[in-house]
Coordinates of C-alpha atoms in Angstrom, one line a residue:
M21 CA -240.7 -51.6 143.1
E22 CA -237.0 -52.4 143.1
C23 CA -237.3 -54.8 146.1
N24 CA -239.9 -57.0 144.6
P25 CA -237.5 -59.2 142.6
A26 CA -235.4 -59.8 145.7
C27 CA -238.3 -60.6 147.9
S28 CA -239.7 -63.1 145.4
A29 CA -236.3 -64.8 145.1
E30 CA -235.9 -65.0 148.8
Q31 CA -239.3 -66.7 149.1
Q32 CA -238.4 -69.2 146.4
C33 CA -235.1 -70.0 148.1
K34 CA -236.9 -70.7 151.4
I35 CA -239.1 -73.2 149.7
E36 CA -236.2 -75.0 148.1
R37 CA -234.2 -75.1 151.4
A38 CA -237.3 -76.5 153.2
D39 CA -237.3 -79.4 150.6
L40 CA -233.6 -80.1 151.1
C41 CA -233.6 -80.0 154.9
T42 CA -234.8 -83.6 155.0
M43 CA -231.4 -84.7 153.6
S44 CA -229.0 -82.3 155.3
P45 CA -227.2 -83.0 158.6
T46 CA -229.3 -80.2 160.3
G47 CA -232.4 -82.1 159.3
M48 CA -231.0 -85.3 160.8
E49 CA -230.2 -83.5 164.1
R50 CA -233.8 -82.3 164.3
G51 CA -235.1 -85.9 164.0
V52 CA -236.5 -85.6 160.6
S53 CA -236.9 -88.9 158.6
V54 CA -234.0 -89.1 156.2
T55 CA -233.3 -91.6 153.4
P56 CA -230.2 -93.8 154.2
V57 CA -227.0 -92.8 152.5
Q58 CA -226.4 -96.2 151.0
E59 CA -229.7 -96.2 149.3
T60 CA -229.0 -92.7 148.1
I61 CA -225.7 -93.8 146.7
S62 CA -227.2 -96.8 145.0
A63 CA -229.7 -94.4 143.3
I64 CA -226.8 -92.5 141.7
P65 CA -225.6 -94.1 138.5
D66 CA -222.2 -95.8 138.5
K67 CA -220.2 -93.1 136.7
P68 CA -216.7 -91.7 137.3
M69 CA -216.4 -88.5 139.2
A70 CA -215.5 -86.6 136.1
T71 CA -218.8 -87.5 134.6
C72 CA -220.8 -86.7 137.7
L73 CA -219.5 -83.1 138.2
P74 CA -221.3 -81.6 135.2
S75 CA -224.6 -83.0 136.6
V76 CA -223.9 -81.5 140.0
A77 CA -223.0 -78.2 138.4
K78 CA -226.5 -78.1 136.8
L79 CA -228.0 -77.9 140.3
F80 CA -226.6 -74.5 140.9
H81 CA -228.7 -71.6 139.7
P82 CA -226.8 -68.2 140.1
A83 CA -229.2 -65.3 140.0
N84 CA -229.0 -61.5 140.1
Y85 CA -229.7 -59.8 143.5
F86 CA -229.9 -56.1 144.5
N87 CA -227.3 -54.9 147.0
S88 CA -228.8 -51.9 148.9
A89 CA -225.4 -51.0 150.4
K90 CA -223.8 -50.4 147.0
N91 CA -227.1 -49.6 145.4
G92 CA -226.4 -52.1 142.5
V93 CA -227.4 -55.5 141.2
Y94 CA -224.8 -58.4 141.6
T95 CA -224.8 -62.2 140.8
R96 CA -225.1 -64.5 143.9
Y97 CA -225.8 -68.2 144.6
S98 CA -228.8 -68.9 146.6
M99 CA -228.9 -71.0 149.8
C100 CA -230.6 -73.7 147.8
D101 CA -227.5 -73.9 145.6
W102 CA -225.3 -74.1 148.6
D103 CA -227.3 -76.9 150.1
S104 CA -227.4 -78.8 146.8
S105 CA -223.6 -78.6 146.4
F106 CA -223.1 -79.9 149.9
V107 CA -225.5 -82.9 149.4
A108 CA -223.9 -83.7 146.0
N109 CA -220.4 -83.8 147.4
V110 CA -221.5 -86.2 150.2
R111 CA -223.2 -88.5 147.7
L112 CA -220.2 -88.5 145.4
S113 CA -217.8 -89.3 148.2
E114 CA -219.9 -92.3 149.4
K115 CA -220.3 -93.6 145.9
E116 CA -216.5 -93.5 145.1
R117 CA -215.7 -95.3 148.3
A118 CA -218.1 -98.1 147.5
I119 CA -216.6 -98.4 144.0
G120 CA -213.1 -98.6 145.5
E121 CA -214.1 -101.4 147.9
R122 CA -215.7 -103.4 145.1
L123 CA -212.6 -102.9 142.9
R124 CA -210.3 -104.2 145.6
A125 CA -212.4 -107.3 146.1
D126 CA -212.6 -107.9 142.3
S127 CA -208.8 -107.4 142.0
W128 CA -208.1 -110.0 144.7
T129 CA -210.4 -112.5 142.9
V130 CA -208.7 -111.7 139.6
V131 CA -205.2 -112.2 141.0
N132 CA -206.0 -115.6 142.5
G133 CA -207.8 -116.7 139.4
T134 CA -205.1 -115.6 136.9
E135 CA -202.4 -117.3 138.9
Q136 CA -204.2 -120.7 138.7
T137 CA -205.2 -120.2 135.1
A138 CA -201.7 -119.3 134.0
A139 CA -200.3 -122.4 135.7
N140 CA -203.0 -124.7 134.2
R141 CA -202.6 -123.1 130.8
Q142 CA -198.8 -123.6 130.8
C143 CA -199.2 -127.2 131.9
S144 CA -201.8 -127.8 129.2
N145 CA -199.6 -126.2 126.5
T146 CA -196.6 -128.2 127.6
K147 CA -198.6 -131.4 127.2
K148 CA -199.8 -130.2 123.8
L149 CA -196.3 -129.5 122.7
G150 CA -195.2 -133.0 123.8
D151 CA -198.1 -134.6 121.9
R152 CA -197.2 -132.4 118.8
A153 CA -193.6 -133.5 119.0
Y154 CA -194.7 -137.2 119.1
D155 CA -197.0 -136.7 116.1
I156 CA -194.2 -135.1 114.1
S157 CA -191.8 -137.9 115.0
F158 CA -194.3 -140.6 114.0
W159 CA -195.1 -139.0 110.6
K160 CA -191.4 -138.3 110.0
E161 CA -190.6 -142.1 110.4
E162 CA -193.4 -142.9 108.0
L163 CA -192.1 -140.5 105.5
I164 CA -188.6 -141.9 105.8
A165 CA -189.9 -145.4 105.1
E166 CA -191.9 -144.2 102.1
N167 CA -188.9 -142.3 100.8
Q168 CA -186.7 -145.4 100.8
A169 CA -189.5 -147.4 99.0
M170 CA -189.7 -144.7 96.4
E171 CA -185.9 -144.7 95.9
N172 CA -186.0 -148.5 95.2
E173 CA -188.9 -148.0 92.7
I174 CA -187.0 -145.3 90.9
L175 CA -184.0 -147.6 90.4
N176 CA -186.2 -150.4 89.1
L177 CA -188.0 -148.2 86.7
M178 CA -184.7 -146.7 85.4
E179 CA -183.5 -150.3 84.7
M180 CA -186.7 -151.2 82.8
K181 CA -186.5 -148.0 80.8
R182 CA -182.9 -148.9 79.8
V183 CA -184.1 -152.2 78.5
M184 CA -186.9 -150.5 76.5
E185 CA -184.5 -148.1 74.9
K186 CA -182.3 -151.0 73.7
A187 CA -185.3 -152.8 72.4
L188 CA -186.4 -149.6 70.6
E189 CA -183.1 -149.6 68.6
D190 CA -183.7 -153.2 67.5
V191 CA -187.2 -152.4 66.3
K192 CA -185.9 -149.4 64.4
C193 CA -183.4 -151.7 62.5
A194 CA -186.2 -154.1 61.6
L195 CA -188.2 -151.1 60.4
L196 CA -185.4 -150.0 58.1
V197 CA -185.4 -153.5 56.5
A198 CA -189.1 -153.4 56.0
E199 CA -189.1 -149.9 54.5
E200 CA -186.2 -150.9 52.2
S201 CA -188.2 -154.0 51.0
L202 CA -191.2 -151.7 50.2
M203 CA -188.9 -149.3 48.4
Q204 CA -187.5 -152.1 46.2
R205 CA -191.0 -153.1 45.2
E206 CA -191.6 -149.5 44.1
K207 CA -189.3 -150.3 41.2
R208 CA -192.1 -152.3 39.7
T209 CA -193.7 -150.8 36.5
G210 CA -197.1 -150.6 35.0
I211 CA -200.0 -152.6 36.3
D212 CA -197.8 -154.4 38.8
Q213 CA -197.6 -151.3 40.8
T214 CA -200.6 -152.5 42.6
R215 CA -201.5 -152.8 46.3
D216 CA -201.2 -156.6 46.3
I217 CA -201.0 -158.8 49.3
V218 CA -197.3 -158.4 49.7
E219 CA -197.5 -154.6 49.7
R220 CA -200.4 -154.8 52.2
C221 CA -198.4 -157.2 54.4
L222 CA -195.3 -155.0 54.1
S223 CA -197.4 -151.9 54.8
R224 CA -199.0 -153.6 57.8
E225 CA -195.5 -154.6 59.0
I226 CA -194.2 -151.1 58.5
L227 CA -197.2 -149.6 60.2
G228 CA -196.9 -152.1 62.9
L229 CA -193.2 -151.4 63.4
R230 CA -193.8 -147.7 63.3
R231 CA -196.6 -148.2 65.8
F232 CA -194.2 -150.2 67.9
V233 CA -191.6 -147.5 67.7
K234 CA -194.2 -144.9 68.6
T235 CA -195.6 -147.0 71.4
M236 CA -192.1 -147.7 72.7
E237 CA -191.2 -144.0 72.5
N238 CA -194.4 -143.1 74.3
L239 CA -193.7 -145.7 76.9
I240 CA -190.2 -144.4 77.3
E241 CA -191.6 -140.9 77.6
K242 CA -194.2 -142.0 80.1
A243 CA -191.5 -143.8 82.0
E244 CA -189.4 -140.7 82.0
N245 CA -192.4 -138.6 83.1
Q246 CA -193.1 -141.2 85.8
L247 CA -189.5 -141.0 86.9
K248 CA -189.9 -137.2 87.1
L249 CA -193.0 -137.5 89.1
N250 CA -191.3 -140.0 91.4
R251 CA -188.3 -137.8 91.9
S252 CA -190.6 -134.8 92.4
L253 CA -192.6 -136.6 95.1
Q254 CA -189.4 -137.9 96.6
H255 CA -188.1 -134.3 96.7
N256 CA -191.4 -133.2 98.4
I257 CA -191.0 -136.0 100.9
D258 CA -187.4 -135.0 101.6
L259 CA -188.5 -131.4 102.2
D260 CA -191.3 -132.6 104.5
I261 CA -188.9 -134.8 106.4
R262 CA -186.5 -131.8 106.7
D263 CA -189.3 -129.5 107.9
K264 CA -190.6 -132.1 110.4
H265 CA -187.1 -132.7 111.7
H266 CA -186.7 -129.0 112.3
A267 CA -190.2 -128.6 113.8
Q268 CA -189.6 -131.6 116.0
G269 CA -186.4 -130.1 117.4
I270 CA -188.2 -126.8 118.2
D271 CA -191.2 -128.4 119.8
E272 CA -189.1 -130.8 121.9
R273 CA -187.0 -127.9 123.1
M274 CA -190.1 -125.9 123.9
T275 CA -191.6 -128.8 125.8
H276 CA -188.8 -128.7 128.4
L277 CA -188.9 -124.9 128.7
R278 CA -189.9 -123.7 132.2
N279 CA -190.3 -120.4 134.0
S280 CA -186.7 -120.8 135.4
S281 CA -185.2 -121.8 132.0
F282 CA -182.4 -119.7 130.5
G283 CA -183.2 -117.7 127.4
I284 CA -186.8 -116.7 128.1
G285 CA -187.8 -113.1 127.7
F286 CA -190.5 -110.7 126.7
H287 CA -191.5 -110.4 123.0
P288 CA -194.2 -107.7 123.0
G289 CA -196.9 -108.2 120.4
I290 CA -195.8 -111.7 119.5
E291 CA -199.2 -113.0 120.3
Y292 CA -200.7 -110.9 117.5
V293 CA -198.2 -112.2 115.0
D294 CA -200.0 -115.0 113.1
D295 CA -197.7 -116.3 110.3
T296 CA -199.0 -119.8 110.4
M297 CA -199.9 -121.5 107.1
T298 CA -201.9 -124.4 108.3
D299 CA -203.9 -125.7 111.3
H300 CA -203.7 -129.2 112.7
R301 CA -206.2 -130.6 110.2
T302 CA -204.6 -129.2 107.2
W303 CA -201.1 -130.1 108.5
M304 CA -202.2 -133.7 108.9
K305 CA -203.9 -133.6 105.5
F306 CA -200.8 -132.3 103.9
T307 CA -198.6 -135.1 105.3
K308 CA -201.2 -137.7 104.4
E309 CA -201.5 -136.4 100.9
N310 CA -197.7 -136.6 100.5
M311 CA -197.8 -140.2 101.6
S312 CA -200.9 -141.0 99.5
R313 CA -199.4 -139.3 96.4
S314 CA -196.1 -141.2 96.9
Q315 CA -197.9 -144.5 97.3
H316 CA -200.1 -143.8 94.4
E317 CA -197.1 -142.9 92.2
R318 CA -195.3 -146.0 93.3
E319 CA -198.2 -148.1 92.3
C320 CA -198.3 -146.3 89.0
S321 CA -194.6 -146.9 88.6
E322 CA -195.0 -150.6 89.3
R323 CA -197.9 -150.8 86.7
M324 CA -195.6 -148.9 84.3
R325 CA -192.9 -151.5 84.7
G326 CA -195.4 -154.3 84.1
L327 CA -196.7 -152.4 81.0
L328 CA -193.2 -152.1 79.7
D329 CA -192.5 -155.8 80.1
T330 CA -195.9 -156.9 78.6
S331 CA -195.4 -154.5 75.7
L332 CA -191.9 -155.8 75.0
R333 CA -193.2 -159.4 74.8
A334 CA -196.2 -158.5 72.7
I335 CA -194.1 -156.5 70.3
A336 CA -191.6 -159.4 69.9
N337 CA -194.4 -161.9 69.1
E338 CA -196.2 -159.6 66.7
M339 CA -192.9 -158.8 64.9
W340 CA -192.2 -162.5 64.4
S341 CA -195.8 -163.1 63.1
Q342 CA -195.6 -160.2 60.7
F343 CA -192.2 -161.3 59.4
N344 CA -193.6 -164.8 58.6
A345 CA -196.7 -163.3 57.0
V346 CA -194.7 -161.1 54.7
N347 CA -192.4 -163.9 53.6
H348 CA -195.4 -166.2 53.0
A349 CA -197.1 -163.5 51.0
L350 CA -193.9 -162.9 48.9
G351 CA -193.7 -166.6 48.0
S352 CA -197.4 -166.7 47.0
R353 CA -197.1 -163.5 45.0
I354 CA -194.1 -164.7 43.1
A355 CA -195.9 -168.0 42.2
E356 CA -199.0 -166.0 41.2
T357 CA -197.0 -163.6 39.0
V358 CA -195.3 -166.5 37.2
N359 CA -198.7 -168.2 36.6
A360 CA -200.1 -164.9 35.3
K361 CA -197.1 -164.4 33.0
N362 CA -197.6 -167.9 31.4
K363 CA -201.3 -167.1 30.9
L364 CA -200.5 -163.8 29.3
Q365 CA -198.2 -165.5 26.8
E366 CA -201.0 -167.9 25.9
Q367 CA -203.4 -165.0 25.4
L368 CA -200.8 -163.2 23.3
E369 CA -200.6 -166.1 20.9
R370 CA -204.4 -166.3 20.6
T371 CA -204.6 -162.6 20.0
N372 CA -202.1 -162.8 17.1
N373 CA -204.3 -165.5 15.5
E374 CA -207.4 -163.3 15.9
I375 CA -205.6 -160.3 14.3
R376 CA -204.9 -162.3 11.3
D377 CA -208.5 -163.5 11.0
M378 CA -209.8 -159.9 11.5
E379 CA -207.6 -158.7 8.7
R380 CA -209.1 -161.3 6.3
N381 CA -212.6 -160.3 7.4
I382 CA -212.0 -156.6 6.6
D383 CA -210.8 -157.5 3.1
L384 CA -214.0 -159.6 2.5
I385 CA -216.3 -156.7 3.6
R386 CA -214.5 -154.2 1.3
K387 CA -214.9 -156.6 -1.7
S388 CA -218.7 -157.0 -0.9
I389 CA -219.1 -153.2 -0.8
S390 CA -217.4 -152.8 -4.1
N391 CA -219.8 -155.4 -5.7
K392 CA -222.9 -153.6 -4.3
E393 CA -221.8 -150.3 -6.0
N394 CA -222.3 -151.8 -9.5
F395 CA -225.9 -152.9 -8.6
M396 CA -226.5 -149.4 -7.3
K397 CA -225.3 -147.8 -10.6
V398 CA -227.6 -149.9 -12.7
A399 CA -230.7 -149.2 -10.6
Q400 CA -230.1 -145.4 -10.3
T401 CA -229.3 -145.2 -14.1
R402 CA -232.7 -146.9 -14.9
L403 CA -234.5 -144.4 -12.7
E404 CA -232.7 -141.5 -14.2
E405 CA -233.5 -142.5 -17.8
R406 CA -237.2 -143.0 -17.0
T407 CA -237.4 -139.5 -15.9
H408 CA -237.1 -138.4 -19.5
R409 CA -240.5 -139.8 -20.4
M410 CA -243.0 -137.2 -21.8
C411 CA -246.5 -136.2 -20.8
I412 CA -248.9 -138.9 -19.7
E413 CA -246.1 -141.5 -19.9
L414 CA -244.6 -140.1 -16.7
S415 CA -246.6 -142.4 -14.5
H416 CA -245.8 -144.0 -11.1
D417 CA -245.9 -147.5 -12.4
K418 CA -244.7 -150.9 -11.0
P419 CA -241.2 -150.7 -12.6
M420 CA -240.6 -147.3 -11.0
I421 CA -241.8 -148.7 -7.6
G422 CA -239.5 -151.7 -8.0
L423 CA -236.5 -149.6 -9.0
Q424 CA -237.0 -147.3 -6.0
T425 CA -237.3 -150.3 -3.7
E426 CA -234.1 -151.8 -5.2
V427 CA -232.1 -148.6 -4.7
E428 CA -233.3 -148.3 -1.1
E429 CA -232.4 -151.9 -0.3
L430 CA -229.0 -151.5 -1.9
R431 CA -228.4 -148.3 0.1
R432 CA -229.3 -150.1 3.4
A433 CA -227.0 -153.1 2.5
V434 CA -224.1 -150.8 1.7
D435 CA -224.6 -148.8 4.9
L436 CA -224.7 -152.1 6.9
L437 CA -221.5 -153.3 5.2
R438 CA -219.8 -150.0 5.9
E439 CA -220.8 -150.2 9.5
K440 CA -219.5 -153.7 9.8
L441 CA -216.3 -152.6 8.1
H442 CA -215.9 -149.7 10.6
Q443 CA -216.6 -152.1 13.5
S444 CA -214.1 -154.6 12.1
Q445 CA -211.4 -151.9 11.8
L446 CA -212.1 -150.8 15.3
A447 CA -211.9 -154.4 16.5
L448 CA -208.6 -154.8 14.7
C449 CA -207.2 -151.6 16.4
R450 CA -208.3 -153.0 19.7
L451 CA -206.7 -156.3 19.0
L452 CA -203.5 -154.6 18.1
K453 CA -203.6 -152.5 21.3
T454 CA -204.4 -155.6 23.3
R455 CA -201.4 -157.4 21.8
A456 CA -199.2 -154.4 22.7
A457 CA -200.7 -154.4 26.2
L458 CA -200.1 -158.1 26.6
Q459 CA -196.5 -157.8 25.5
N460 CA -196.0 -154.9 27.9
D461 CA -197.7 -156.8 30.7
I462 CA -195.5 -159.8 30.1
A463 CA -192.4 -157.6 30.4
I464 CA -193.8 -156.0 33.6
K465 CA -194.4 -159.5 35.1
E466 CA -190.9 -160.5 34.3
N467 CA -189.6 -157.4 36.0
S468 CA -191.8 -157.9 39.1
I469 CA -190.6 -161.5 39.4
Q470 CA -187.0 -160.4 39.4
I471 CA -187.7 -157.7 42.1
D472 CA -189.7 -160.0 44.4
S473 CA -187.6 -163.1 44.1
R474 CA -184.1 -161.7 44.1
C475 CA -184.2 -158.3 45.8
V476 CA -187.0 -158.3 48.4
L477 CA -187.0 -162.0 49.4
G478 CA -183.3 -162.2 49.3
M479 CA -182.9 -159.1 51.5
R480 CA -185.4 -160.3 54.0
K481 CA -183.7 -163.6 54.4
C482 CA -180.8 -161.8 55.9
M483 CA -183.0 -160.4 58.8
A484 CA -182.0 -161.8 62.1
M485 CA -185.2 -162.9 63.7
D486 CA -185.3 -165.4 66.6
P487 CA -188.5 -167.4 66.6
D488 CA -188.2 -168.3 70.2
V489 CA -187.7 -165.1 72.2
G490 CA -187.1 -162.4 69.6
P491 CA -184.1 -160.0 69.3
I492 CA -185.2 -157.6 72.0
F493 CA -184.9 -159.8 75.1
H494 CA -181.1 -160.4 74.9
M495 CA -180.3 -158.0 77.8
P496 CA -180.2 -158.8 81.5
M497 CA -182.1 -156.7 84.0
I498 CA -181.3 -155.5 87.5
N499 CA -184.1 -155.7 90.1
Y500 CA -183.8 -153.3 93.0
H501 CA -185.4 -154.3 96.3
Q502 CA -184.5 -153.2 99.8
D503 CA -181.1 -154.6 99.0
V504 CA -180.0 -154.3 95.4
E505 CA -180.0 -157.7 93.7
T506 CA -179.0 -158.6 90.1
G507 CA -180.4 -161.3 87.9
P508 CA -181.8 -162.0 84.4
C509 CA -185.3 -160.8 83.6

C-alpha cells in the first residue's frame, strides 16, 4: 500500500521522459528526428532572460517520494523536471546569442546613420542660421529707414502744432471782443432786450469762435496724441532695431561656430528649454506690423498736418465773414431803432389826442345817464300811485302796460349807457397805460441807440481784422524733410 504512490509516479515520469527524448542530445545520438534549434529558438518569444526564468521554473514539478532506506517521505524532482531544465537552458542560450548578433548589427547601422545625420543636420542648421541672419539684417535696415521717416514727420507735426497754438491765442482775443460786445448789449432795458439780428449775429459769432477754440483745442489735442503715437511707435521701432541688432550678432556668431571652435561645451537639458516667444511666422508678422503701424501713423500724421492747415484757413475766412455780418447787422439795427423811435413819438402824440377825446366822451355818457334817471322816476311814481286803486279798478289796463314798458325800456337804456361808460373808462385807462408804455419805449430806444452806436460798434471798430489773410497766418513755418529746410508756409 505504501509503494503504490511511488510506482505510479515512476510510471508517469517514464512517460514524460519518453516525450522529451525527441529533443535531448541522447535522442539525437539515437537518430531520432529532432526539430532544429533555430526553429525552436524562433518559437520562443523575444523576452529578456529575467522574464524567461519564471516560465522555465514552471516546468519543474517537485513531488514527495518514499525513501525505503530512511523509511520516510522526502521531496524530490523527477527525471522529467531534470530533462525540462536542460532543454530550457539550451533554448535560452541560443535565443540570447541570436539577440546579441542582431543587436551588434543594428548598432553598426545606427552608428553609421547617426554620423551622417549629425553632419547633415549641422550643415542644414548652419545654412538656416545664415538665412536667419540675412533676414534680420534686411528687416533691420527697413526699420532704420522707417525710423528716420518717422523722426522727420514728428518734427513737421510739432511745427504745425506750434502754429495752431499761436492761432488759438488770436482766436481767443477775438472771442473776448465778441463777448464784451454782447455784454454791452445786455445793458439794454425793457423790450429792447430782445434777440434781434445783432444778438443773433453776435451769438453766432461767439458760438463760432467758441467752436473754433474748441476745434483748435481738439486739433491740438489730436496733434499731441498723434505725436505720442508717433513717438510710441518710434520707440517700438527703436526697441525692435535694438533686438534685431542683438539677435543678428548672435546668429552671425553661431553661423561660424564649428566642432573645433573655442567655447563650445555641453549644456545638459538645454534642448528641453523652450523660452521662445514667437515662431518665424509670428516674428515676421510682428516686424511687418511694426512697419505697417508706423507707416499708417505717418499717413495719419500727414493727414493731421493737412487738416490743421485747412482748418486754419477755414477759420480765418469764417471769422472775417462773421465780423462783417455783425457790423452790418449793427448798422441796420441802429437805423431800425431810430426809425422805430420816430414812429413811437408820432404814436404818442396821437394817443394824447385820443385820451382827450375819450375824457369828453365819458362826460357825455354820465350826463345822459343822469337825464334818464328823471324819466325813470316819473314812470315808477305813476306805477306806484296806480297801485292804490280799489276793488275792481285794479285792472291791467293799457296805461299800466305802457308804464311797465316805459320802465323796462328806460332800465335797458341806463344799463346800456352804464356799460358804455364802463367800457369808455376802461379804454381811457388803456390809453393812459399805452401812453406810459410809449414814453417808456421811447426812452428804451434812445438807450439802445446809445449802446449800439457808441459802445458796441465803436469797440468793434478797434478789432484788428485783416481781410486778406487774417490775423492767424502771420507766422513762418519750418518744414522738415530728409534735410531740415526752413521757409514760409
